[in-house]
XYZ file of C-alpha atoms in Angstrom:
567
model
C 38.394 10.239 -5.778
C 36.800 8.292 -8.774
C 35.457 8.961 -12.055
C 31.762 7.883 -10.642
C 32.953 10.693 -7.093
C 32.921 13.030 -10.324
C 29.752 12.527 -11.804
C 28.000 11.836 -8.474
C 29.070 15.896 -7.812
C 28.183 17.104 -11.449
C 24.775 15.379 -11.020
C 24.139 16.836 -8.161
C 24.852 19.900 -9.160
C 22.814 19.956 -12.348
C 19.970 18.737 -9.826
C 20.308 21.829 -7.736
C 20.644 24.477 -10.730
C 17.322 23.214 -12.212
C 16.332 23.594 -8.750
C 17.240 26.657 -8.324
C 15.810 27.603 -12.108
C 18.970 28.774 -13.197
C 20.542 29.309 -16.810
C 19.358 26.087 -18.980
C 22.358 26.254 -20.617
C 24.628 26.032 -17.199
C 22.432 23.493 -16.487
C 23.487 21.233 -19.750
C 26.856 21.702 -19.529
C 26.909 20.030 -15.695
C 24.445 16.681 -16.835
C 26.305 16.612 -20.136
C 29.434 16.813 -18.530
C 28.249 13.900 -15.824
C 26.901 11.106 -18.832
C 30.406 11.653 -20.645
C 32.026 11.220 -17.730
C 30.648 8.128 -16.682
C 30.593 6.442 -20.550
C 34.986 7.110 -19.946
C 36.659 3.752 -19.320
C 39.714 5.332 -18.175
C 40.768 6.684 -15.073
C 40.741 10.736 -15.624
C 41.292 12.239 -12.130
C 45.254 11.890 -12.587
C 44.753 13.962 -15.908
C 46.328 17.425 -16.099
C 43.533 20.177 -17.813
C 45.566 19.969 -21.130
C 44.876 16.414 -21.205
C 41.129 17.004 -19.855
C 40.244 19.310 -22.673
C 41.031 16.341 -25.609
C 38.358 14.096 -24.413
C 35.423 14.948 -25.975
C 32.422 16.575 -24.484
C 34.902 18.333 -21.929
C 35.792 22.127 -22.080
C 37.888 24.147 -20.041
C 35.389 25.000 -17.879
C 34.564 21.513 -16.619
C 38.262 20.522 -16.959
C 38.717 23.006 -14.465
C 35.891 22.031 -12.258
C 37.394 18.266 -12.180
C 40.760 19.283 -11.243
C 38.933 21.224 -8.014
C 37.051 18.377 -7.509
C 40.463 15.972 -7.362
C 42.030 18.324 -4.742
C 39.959 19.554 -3.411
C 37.164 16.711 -2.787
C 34.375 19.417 -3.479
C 32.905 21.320 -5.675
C 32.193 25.548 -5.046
C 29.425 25.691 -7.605
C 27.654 22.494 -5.312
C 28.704 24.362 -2.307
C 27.164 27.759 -3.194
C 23.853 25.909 -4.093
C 23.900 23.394 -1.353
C 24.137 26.581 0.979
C 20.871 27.854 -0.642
C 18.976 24.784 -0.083
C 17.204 23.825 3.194
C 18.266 19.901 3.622
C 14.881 18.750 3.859
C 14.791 19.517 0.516
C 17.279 18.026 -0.313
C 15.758 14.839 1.258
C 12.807 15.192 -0.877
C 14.822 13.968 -4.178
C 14.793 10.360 -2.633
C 10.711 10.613 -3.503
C 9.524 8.489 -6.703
C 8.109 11.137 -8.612
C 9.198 14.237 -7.645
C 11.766 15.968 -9.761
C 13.686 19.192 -9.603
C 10.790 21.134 -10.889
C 7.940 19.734 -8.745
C 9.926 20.544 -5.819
C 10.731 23.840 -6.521
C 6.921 24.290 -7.088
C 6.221 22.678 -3.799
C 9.030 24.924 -2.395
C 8.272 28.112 -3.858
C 4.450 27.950 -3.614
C 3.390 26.225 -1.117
C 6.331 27.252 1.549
C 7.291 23.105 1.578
C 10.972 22.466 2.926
C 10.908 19.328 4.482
C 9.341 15.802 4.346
C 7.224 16.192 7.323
C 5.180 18.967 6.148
C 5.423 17.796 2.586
C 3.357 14.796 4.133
C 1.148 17.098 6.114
C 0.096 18.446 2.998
C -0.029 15.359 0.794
C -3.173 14.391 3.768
C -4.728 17.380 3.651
C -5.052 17.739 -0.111
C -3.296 20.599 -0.769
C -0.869 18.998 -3.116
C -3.398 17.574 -5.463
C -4.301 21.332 -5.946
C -1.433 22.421 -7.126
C -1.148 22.938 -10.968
C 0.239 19.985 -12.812
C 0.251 17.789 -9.809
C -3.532 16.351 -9.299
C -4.850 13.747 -7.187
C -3.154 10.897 -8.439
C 0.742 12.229 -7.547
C -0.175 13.124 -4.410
C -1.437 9.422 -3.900
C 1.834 8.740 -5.373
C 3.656 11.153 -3.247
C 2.032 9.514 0.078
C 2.720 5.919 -0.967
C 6.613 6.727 -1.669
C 7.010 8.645 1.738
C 5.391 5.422 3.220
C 8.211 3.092 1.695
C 11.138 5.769 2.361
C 10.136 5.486 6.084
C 9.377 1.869 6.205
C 13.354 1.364 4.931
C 14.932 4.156 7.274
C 17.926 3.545 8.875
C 18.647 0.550 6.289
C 21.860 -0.222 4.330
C 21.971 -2.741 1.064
C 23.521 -5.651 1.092
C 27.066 -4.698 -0.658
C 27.301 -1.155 1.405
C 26.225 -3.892 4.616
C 29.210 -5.613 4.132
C 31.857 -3.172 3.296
C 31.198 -1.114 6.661
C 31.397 -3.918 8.469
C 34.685 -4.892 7.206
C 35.722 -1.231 7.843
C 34.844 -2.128 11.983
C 36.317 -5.366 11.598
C 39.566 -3.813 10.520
C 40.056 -1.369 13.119
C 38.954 -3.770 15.814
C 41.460 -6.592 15.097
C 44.353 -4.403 16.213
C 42.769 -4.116 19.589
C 41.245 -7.791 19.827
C 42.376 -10.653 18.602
C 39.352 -12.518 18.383
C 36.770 -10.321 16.621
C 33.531 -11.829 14.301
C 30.868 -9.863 11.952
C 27.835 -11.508 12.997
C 24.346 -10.887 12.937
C 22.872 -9.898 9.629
C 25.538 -9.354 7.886
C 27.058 -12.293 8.606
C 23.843 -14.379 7.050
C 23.733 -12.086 4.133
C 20.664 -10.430 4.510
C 19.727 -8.476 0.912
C 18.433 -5.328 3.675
C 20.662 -4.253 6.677
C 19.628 -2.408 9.981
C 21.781 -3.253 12.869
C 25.713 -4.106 11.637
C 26.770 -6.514 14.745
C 30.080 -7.291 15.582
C 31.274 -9.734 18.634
C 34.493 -9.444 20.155
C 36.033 -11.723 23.077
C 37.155 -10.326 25.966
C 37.996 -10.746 29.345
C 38.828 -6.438 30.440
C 34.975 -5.450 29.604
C 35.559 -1.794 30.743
C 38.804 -1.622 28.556
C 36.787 -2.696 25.590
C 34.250 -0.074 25.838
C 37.356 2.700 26.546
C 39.072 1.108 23.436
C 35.560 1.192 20.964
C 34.874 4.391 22.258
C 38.415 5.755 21.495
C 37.234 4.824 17.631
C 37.280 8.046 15.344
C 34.534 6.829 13.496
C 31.650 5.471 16.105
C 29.296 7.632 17.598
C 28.240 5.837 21.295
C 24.365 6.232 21.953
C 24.125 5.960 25.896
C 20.770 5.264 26.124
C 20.905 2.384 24.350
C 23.942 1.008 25.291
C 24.828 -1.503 28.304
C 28.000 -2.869 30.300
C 27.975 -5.368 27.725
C 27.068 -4.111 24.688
C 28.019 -1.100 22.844
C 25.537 0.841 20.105
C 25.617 3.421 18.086
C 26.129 4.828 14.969
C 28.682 4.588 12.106
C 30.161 8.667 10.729
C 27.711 9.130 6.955
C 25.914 6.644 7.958
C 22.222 6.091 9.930
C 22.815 2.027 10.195
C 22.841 0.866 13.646
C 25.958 -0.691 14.832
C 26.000 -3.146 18.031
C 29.306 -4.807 19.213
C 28.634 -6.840 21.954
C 31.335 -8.343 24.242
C 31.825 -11.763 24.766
C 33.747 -13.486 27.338
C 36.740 -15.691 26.189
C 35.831 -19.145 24.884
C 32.563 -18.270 24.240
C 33.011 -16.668 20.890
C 31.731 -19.530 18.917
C 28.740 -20.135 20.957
C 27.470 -16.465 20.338
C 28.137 -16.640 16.964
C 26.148 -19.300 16.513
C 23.088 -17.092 18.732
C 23.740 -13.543 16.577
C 23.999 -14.694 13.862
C 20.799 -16.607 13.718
C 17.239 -14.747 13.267
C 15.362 -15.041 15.933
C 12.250 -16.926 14.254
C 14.990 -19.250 13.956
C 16.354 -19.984 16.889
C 12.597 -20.438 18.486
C 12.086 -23.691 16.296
C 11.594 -26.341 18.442
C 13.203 -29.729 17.642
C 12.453 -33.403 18.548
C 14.073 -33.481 21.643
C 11.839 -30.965 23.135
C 14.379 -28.051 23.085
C 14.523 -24.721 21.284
C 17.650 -24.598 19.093
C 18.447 -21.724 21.247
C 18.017 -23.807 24.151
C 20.490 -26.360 22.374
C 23.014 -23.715 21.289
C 23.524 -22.182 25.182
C 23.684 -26.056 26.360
C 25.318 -28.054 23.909
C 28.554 -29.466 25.289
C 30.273 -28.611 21.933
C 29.649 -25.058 20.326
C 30.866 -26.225 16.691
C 27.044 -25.195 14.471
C 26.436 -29.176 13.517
C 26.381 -29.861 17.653
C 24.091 -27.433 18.279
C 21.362 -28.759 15.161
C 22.172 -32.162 16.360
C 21.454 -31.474 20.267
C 18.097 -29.678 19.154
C 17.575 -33.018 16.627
C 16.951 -30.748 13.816
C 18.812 -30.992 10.633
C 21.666 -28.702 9.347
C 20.493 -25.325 8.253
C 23.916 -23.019 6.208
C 24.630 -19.651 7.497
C 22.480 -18.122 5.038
C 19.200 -20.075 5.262
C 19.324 -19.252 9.389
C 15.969 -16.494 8.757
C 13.407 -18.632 10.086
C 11.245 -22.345 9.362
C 11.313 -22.395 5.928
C 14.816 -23.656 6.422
C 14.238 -26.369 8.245
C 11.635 -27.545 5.473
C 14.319 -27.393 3.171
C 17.018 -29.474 5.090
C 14.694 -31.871 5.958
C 14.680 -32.515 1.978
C 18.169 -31.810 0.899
C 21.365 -31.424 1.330
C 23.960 -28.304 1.995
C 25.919 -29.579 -0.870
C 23.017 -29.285 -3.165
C 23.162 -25.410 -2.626
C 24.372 -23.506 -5.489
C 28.217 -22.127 -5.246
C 29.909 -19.433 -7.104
C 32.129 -22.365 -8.216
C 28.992 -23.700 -10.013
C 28.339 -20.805 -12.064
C 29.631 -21.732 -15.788
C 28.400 -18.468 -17.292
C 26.598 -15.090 -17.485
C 23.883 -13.850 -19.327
C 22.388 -10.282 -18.691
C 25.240 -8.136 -19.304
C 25.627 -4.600 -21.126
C 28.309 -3.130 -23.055
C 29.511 0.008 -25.059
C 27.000 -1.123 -27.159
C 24.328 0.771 -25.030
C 24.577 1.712 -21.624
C 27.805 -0.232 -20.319
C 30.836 1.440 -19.515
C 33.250 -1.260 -20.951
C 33.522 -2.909 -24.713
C 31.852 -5.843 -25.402
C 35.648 -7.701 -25.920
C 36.743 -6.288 -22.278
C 33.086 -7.363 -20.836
C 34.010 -11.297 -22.675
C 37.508 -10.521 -21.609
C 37.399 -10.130 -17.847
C 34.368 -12.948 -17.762
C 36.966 -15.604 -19.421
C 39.441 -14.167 -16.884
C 37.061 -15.427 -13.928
C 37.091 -18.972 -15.147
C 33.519 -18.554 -17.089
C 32.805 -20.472 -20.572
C 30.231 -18.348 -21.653
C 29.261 -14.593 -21.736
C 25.408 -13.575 -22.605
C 25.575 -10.025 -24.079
C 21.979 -8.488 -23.141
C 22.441 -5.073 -23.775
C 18.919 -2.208 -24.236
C 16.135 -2.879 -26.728
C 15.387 -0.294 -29.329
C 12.577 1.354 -27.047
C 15.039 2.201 -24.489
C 16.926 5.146 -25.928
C 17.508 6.632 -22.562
C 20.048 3.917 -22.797
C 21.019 3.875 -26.252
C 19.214 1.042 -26.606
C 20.036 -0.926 -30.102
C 18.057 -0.622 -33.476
C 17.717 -3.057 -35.588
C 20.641 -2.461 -38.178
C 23.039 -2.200 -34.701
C 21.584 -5.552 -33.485
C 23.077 -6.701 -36.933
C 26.379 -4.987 -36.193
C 26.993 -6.191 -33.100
C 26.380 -9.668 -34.181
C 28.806 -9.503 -36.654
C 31.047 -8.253 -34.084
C 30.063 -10.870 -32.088
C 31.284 -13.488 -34.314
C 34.707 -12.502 -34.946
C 35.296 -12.519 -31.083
C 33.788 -16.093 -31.477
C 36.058 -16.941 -34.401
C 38.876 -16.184 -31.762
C 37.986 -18.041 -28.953
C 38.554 -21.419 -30.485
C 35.464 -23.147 -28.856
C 36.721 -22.623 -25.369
C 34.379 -19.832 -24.319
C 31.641 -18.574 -26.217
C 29.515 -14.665 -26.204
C 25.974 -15.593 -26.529
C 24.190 -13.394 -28.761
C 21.190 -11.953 -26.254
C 19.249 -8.893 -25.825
C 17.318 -7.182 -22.813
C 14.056 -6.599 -24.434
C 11.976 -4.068 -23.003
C 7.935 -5.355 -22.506
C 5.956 -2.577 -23.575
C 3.384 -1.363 -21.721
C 0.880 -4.037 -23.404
C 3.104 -6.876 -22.676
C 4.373 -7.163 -26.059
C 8.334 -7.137 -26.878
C 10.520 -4.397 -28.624
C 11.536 -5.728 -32.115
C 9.921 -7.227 -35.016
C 9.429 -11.534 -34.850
C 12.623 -11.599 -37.264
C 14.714 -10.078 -34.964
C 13.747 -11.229 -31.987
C 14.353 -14.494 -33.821
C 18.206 -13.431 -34.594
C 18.989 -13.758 -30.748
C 20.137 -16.974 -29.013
C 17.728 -15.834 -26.092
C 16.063 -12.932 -25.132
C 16.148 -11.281 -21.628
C 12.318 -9.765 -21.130
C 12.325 -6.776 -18.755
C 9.848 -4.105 -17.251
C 11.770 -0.405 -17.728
C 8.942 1.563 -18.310
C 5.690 2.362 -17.043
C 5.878 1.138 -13.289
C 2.776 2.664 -11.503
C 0.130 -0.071 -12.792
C -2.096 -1.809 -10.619
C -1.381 -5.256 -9.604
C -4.160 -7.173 -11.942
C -2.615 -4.716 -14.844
C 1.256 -5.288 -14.382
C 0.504 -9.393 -13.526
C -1.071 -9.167 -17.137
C 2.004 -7.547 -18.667
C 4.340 -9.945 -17.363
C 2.049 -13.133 -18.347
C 1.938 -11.519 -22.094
C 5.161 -11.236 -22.521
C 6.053 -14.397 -20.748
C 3.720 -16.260 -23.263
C 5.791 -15.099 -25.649
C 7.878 -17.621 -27.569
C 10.705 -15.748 -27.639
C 11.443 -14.710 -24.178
C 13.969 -16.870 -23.168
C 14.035 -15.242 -19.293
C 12.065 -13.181 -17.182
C 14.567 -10.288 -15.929
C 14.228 -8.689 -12.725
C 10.463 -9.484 -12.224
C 9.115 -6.687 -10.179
C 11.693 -3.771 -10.890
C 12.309 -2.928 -7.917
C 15.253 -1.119 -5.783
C 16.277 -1.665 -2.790
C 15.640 0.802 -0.252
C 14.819 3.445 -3.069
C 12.157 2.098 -5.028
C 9.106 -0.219 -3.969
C 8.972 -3.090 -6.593
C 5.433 -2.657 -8.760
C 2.841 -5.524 -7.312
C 2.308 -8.711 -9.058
C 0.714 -12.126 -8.269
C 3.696 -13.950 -8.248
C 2.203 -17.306 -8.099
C 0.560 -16.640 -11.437
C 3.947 -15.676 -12.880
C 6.158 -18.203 -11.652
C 3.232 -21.103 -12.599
C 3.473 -19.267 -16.112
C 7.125 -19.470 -16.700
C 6.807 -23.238 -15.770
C 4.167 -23.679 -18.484
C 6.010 -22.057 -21.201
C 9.118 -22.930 -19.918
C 10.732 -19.518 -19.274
C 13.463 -18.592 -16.596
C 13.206 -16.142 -14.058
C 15.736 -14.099 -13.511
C 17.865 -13.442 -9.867
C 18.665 -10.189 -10.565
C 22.376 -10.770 -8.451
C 22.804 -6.305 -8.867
C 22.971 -5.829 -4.643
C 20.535 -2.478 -5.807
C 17.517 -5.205 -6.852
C 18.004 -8.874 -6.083
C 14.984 -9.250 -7.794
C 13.395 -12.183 -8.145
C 12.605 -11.649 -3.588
C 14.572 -15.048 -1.921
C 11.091 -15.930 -0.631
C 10.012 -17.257 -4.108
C 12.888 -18.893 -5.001
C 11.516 -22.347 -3.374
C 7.882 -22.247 -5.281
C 9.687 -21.387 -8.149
C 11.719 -24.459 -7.922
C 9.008 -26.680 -7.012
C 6.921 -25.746 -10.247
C 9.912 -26.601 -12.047
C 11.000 -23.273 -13.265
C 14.704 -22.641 -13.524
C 16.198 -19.723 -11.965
C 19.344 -17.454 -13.486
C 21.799 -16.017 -11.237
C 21.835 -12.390 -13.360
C 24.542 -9.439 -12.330
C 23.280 -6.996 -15.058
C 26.622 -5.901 -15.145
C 27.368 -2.642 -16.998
C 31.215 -3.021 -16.108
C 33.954 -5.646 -15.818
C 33.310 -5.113 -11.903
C 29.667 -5.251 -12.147
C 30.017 -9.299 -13.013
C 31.118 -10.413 -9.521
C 27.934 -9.163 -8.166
C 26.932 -12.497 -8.992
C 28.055 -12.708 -5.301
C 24.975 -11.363 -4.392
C 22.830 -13.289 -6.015
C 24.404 -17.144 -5.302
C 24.079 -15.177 -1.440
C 20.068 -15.200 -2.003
C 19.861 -17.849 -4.079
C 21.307 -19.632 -1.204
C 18.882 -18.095 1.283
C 15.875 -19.482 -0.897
C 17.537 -23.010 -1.218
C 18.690 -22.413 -4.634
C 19.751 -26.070 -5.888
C 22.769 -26.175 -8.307
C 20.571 -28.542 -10.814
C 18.091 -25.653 -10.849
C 20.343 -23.281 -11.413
C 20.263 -21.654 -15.314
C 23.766 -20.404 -15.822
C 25.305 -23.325 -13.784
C 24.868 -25.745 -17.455
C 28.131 -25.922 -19.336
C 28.533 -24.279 -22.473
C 27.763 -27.523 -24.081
C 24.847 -27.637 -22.213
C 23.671 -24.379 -22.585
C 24.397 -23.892 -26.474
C 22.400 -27.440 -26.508
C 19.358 -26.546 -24.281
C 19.288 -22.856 -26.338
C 19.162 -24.446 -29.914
C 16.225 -27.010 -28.458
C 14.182 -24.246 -27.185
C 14.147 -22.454 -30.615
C 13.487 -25.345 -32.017
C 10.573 -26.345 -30.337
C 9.047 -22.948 -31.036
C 9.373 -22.935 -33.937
C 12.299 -20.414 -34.863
């Protein structure tokens, strides 16, 4: 149990009481209780209620509620309401746009408890009757049911990964040659199937032994002799272990792990690389390109022809690496939203062998996040450089700021203080339901602007929740190359926004591209993972990498830019 388990349950709970329409005041003290909770940098579930009670913005009565939460794992007040509530409507919190209140309404008046008939209704019309909902939310409604379905059964990246190293673990007692293959294996950002191979020559005994597995749920139907599939406990991700028979573990590797659009490229030597990987006399992955005559594609890249394009140009080495990365530079702090101080942030950045740390945290129009005035902007730079007076020239905090671009494209802050940054970090928030000529006009605004430095996570979307708001990313991208702005890779596994598929025409008009974790934590900066994982995927070149300059570099290339703008 964590501090975040905590506010996940509080949250939830506030959720439900509004839902619910009980006491207001009830209703504060759980979502008050859940934002100081997760601004606390230290551990509290080992705290004794005493203890609890000193930290501000907890009373006895949540004290009380966390120590039942630490024992107990759950939460009575949840558990009453959770009782009271039908779980399809539950399910329909995951919709953009409907809060507590509309669902209740939907609920209450029109009999709604589930997403099917919430649907039903969307396409007859009846929604758009309701009072305070209108035509335009139920086109909303319809269009976020659409996307929720579309991504069903779908894990992120990060959550991808972890289960599969949960399988791995418990398989590699049982069989000593077990691989995570599949699309896991070549980091895909989106996860439906979580494959696994495992060598073997008992096949029966396998499937006894898998079955035997507290935590897999067999699905008959789809399973075969050879391959079992089924389902992960919490979780609706497929999961498919196929068995392979000894010394041919490498060979299927190769096969699973590779997309399919892959493996049907056909090389010079008239053979599929399929056909060369089930044929090649060696199964090591640089036989099988070189039996197919095609040219070396990495793990990653292996999604379809595109990759091939790329190899045919370059080569792996030219790929970015975490070991390339010399910095960071959209990052939050105490400042505004972050959970840790802007010294721990530096701190723990420095500790991963980084010269430079961009601090990025909210603009001023972003008080959701306690986004930073103008007098705190001053502050903070003063703060700033007495950290910097420390660091003896070794490392560096760059002096940054995640602007918000207002809904007419323009950025938070006056000219003078934009001008006090040593780059600015331009970012949607705000206002995400415009059409795709209105949003692609935003973004070109605010990228003409001469002080936006980068273009952060350029369609706002998230993953699996939240459909990213359309733009004409050809104009954008051929915009940041004329004013010479860098698009973001937003490396948080919940966006990785700037999509992979760009990353190549983005490179080819020039434009640099910044490996971003948006970190809000000391943790939240090794996400940068993620996004050297896509950046990858999209042939990502180390020289076109942003944050891969030096701190000479970087310091050098920032002064330039200001310079040539005039500020």
């Amino acid at each position: 149990m964590t501090n975040a388990d905590i506010v996940d349950l509080f949250e939830q709970t506030a959720r439900l009481m509004e839902l619910h329409n009980e006491d207001p005041f009830r209703i504060r003290t759980f979502s008050s209780a859940a934002f100081n909770i997760d601004k606390l940098q230290d551990d509290i579930t080992q705290l004794p209620i005493a203890e609890l009670t000193q930290i501000q913005g907890i009373g006895k009565s949540v004290a009380t509620r966390i120590r039942e939460i630490v024992e107990t794992g759950q939460l009575t007040d949840l558990n009453e309401l959770l009782n009271r509530t039908p779980e399809g409507v539950l399910a329909m919190f995951r919709i953009k746009g409907l809060g507590a209140k509309k669902i209740r309404v939907l609920w209450t008046e029109l009999g709604i408890d589930n997403i099917r008939d919430l649907q039903m209704a969307a396409e007859n019309g009846q929604v758009a009757k309701i009072k305070g909902f209108g035509a335009a939310t139920q086109e909303k409604i319809l269009a976020s049911l659409e996307f929720l379905q579309s991504q069903a059964g779908k894990v992120r990246m990060d959550k991808a990964q972890m289960l599969a190293r949960v399988l791995y673990d418990e398989l590699k007692p049982a069989f000593p040659s077990v691989e995570i293959s599949g699309q896991v294996r070549r980091q895909a950002q989106e996860v439906d199937t979580i494959q696994l191979l495992v060598e073997t020559a008992d096949v029966i005994g396998a499937m006894n032994q898998i079955d035997q597995l507290p935590m897999l749920t067999r699905n008959d139907s789809q399973s075969s002799p050879f391959v079992w599939r089924g389902q992960l406990s919490g979780s609706d991700v497929g999961v498919e272990i196929k068995l392979v028979p000894e010394g041919q573990l490498p060979r299927r590797l190769f096969i699973e792990t590779a997309a399919e659009a892959h493996l049907e490229q056909i090389g010079p030597t008239g053979m599929t690389l399929l056909q060369a990987a089930l044929t090649a006399p060696s199964p090591t992955d640089e036989a099988i390109y070189e039996r197919a005559g095609l040219p070396f594609v990495v793990t990653e890249m292996r999604e379809d022809q595109f990759a091939y394009r790329w190899a045919s140009q370059h080569h792996p080495d030219e790929l970015v690496t975490w070991e390339d990365l010399r910095g960071t530079l959209h990052n939050h702090s105490t400042w505004s939203d972050g959970k840790h101080t802007l010294a721990e942030m530096a701190g723990y950045a420095q500790s991963l062998g980084l010269s430079y740390f961009g601090i990025a945290d909210h603009s001023q129009t972003a008080s959701y996040a306690q986004g930073l005035r103008p007098e705190r902007v001053a502050e903070q730079h003063r703060e700033i450089d007495a950290l910097n007076a420390g660091y003896g020239g070794a490392f560096r905090i760059l002096k940054g700021i995640e602007s918000d671009i207002l809904g007419d494209g323009s950025l938070d802050y006056t000219p003078d203080v934009l001008a006090s940054f040593d780059y600015v970090v331009a970012s949607v928030h705000q206002t995400l339901t415009m059409t795709k000529e209105k949003a692609t006009a935003r973004l070109l605004k605010a990228i003409e602007n001469p002080y936006t430095t980068i273009l952060g996570h350029p369609t706002g979307r998230l993953l699996l929740a939240r459909e990213g708001y359309p733009i004409d990313h050809k104009a954008i991208i051929d915009a940041c190359a004329e004013h010479q702005v860098v698009i973001e890779i937003n490396a948080s596994p919940y966006r990785l926004d700037i999509d992979w598929r760009w990353i190549d025409y983005a490179q080819q008009q020039g434009v640099m591209l910044s490996i971003n974790p948006d970190a809000h934590s000391t943790a939240g900066l090794l996400d940068m993972h993620y996004g050297v994982a896509v950046g990858r995927k999209g042939g990502l070149l180390k020289t076109m990498t942003f944050n891969a300059l030096t701190l000479t570099e970087m310091v050098d290339y920032l002064a330039k830019r200001r310079q040539a703008k005039g500020f």
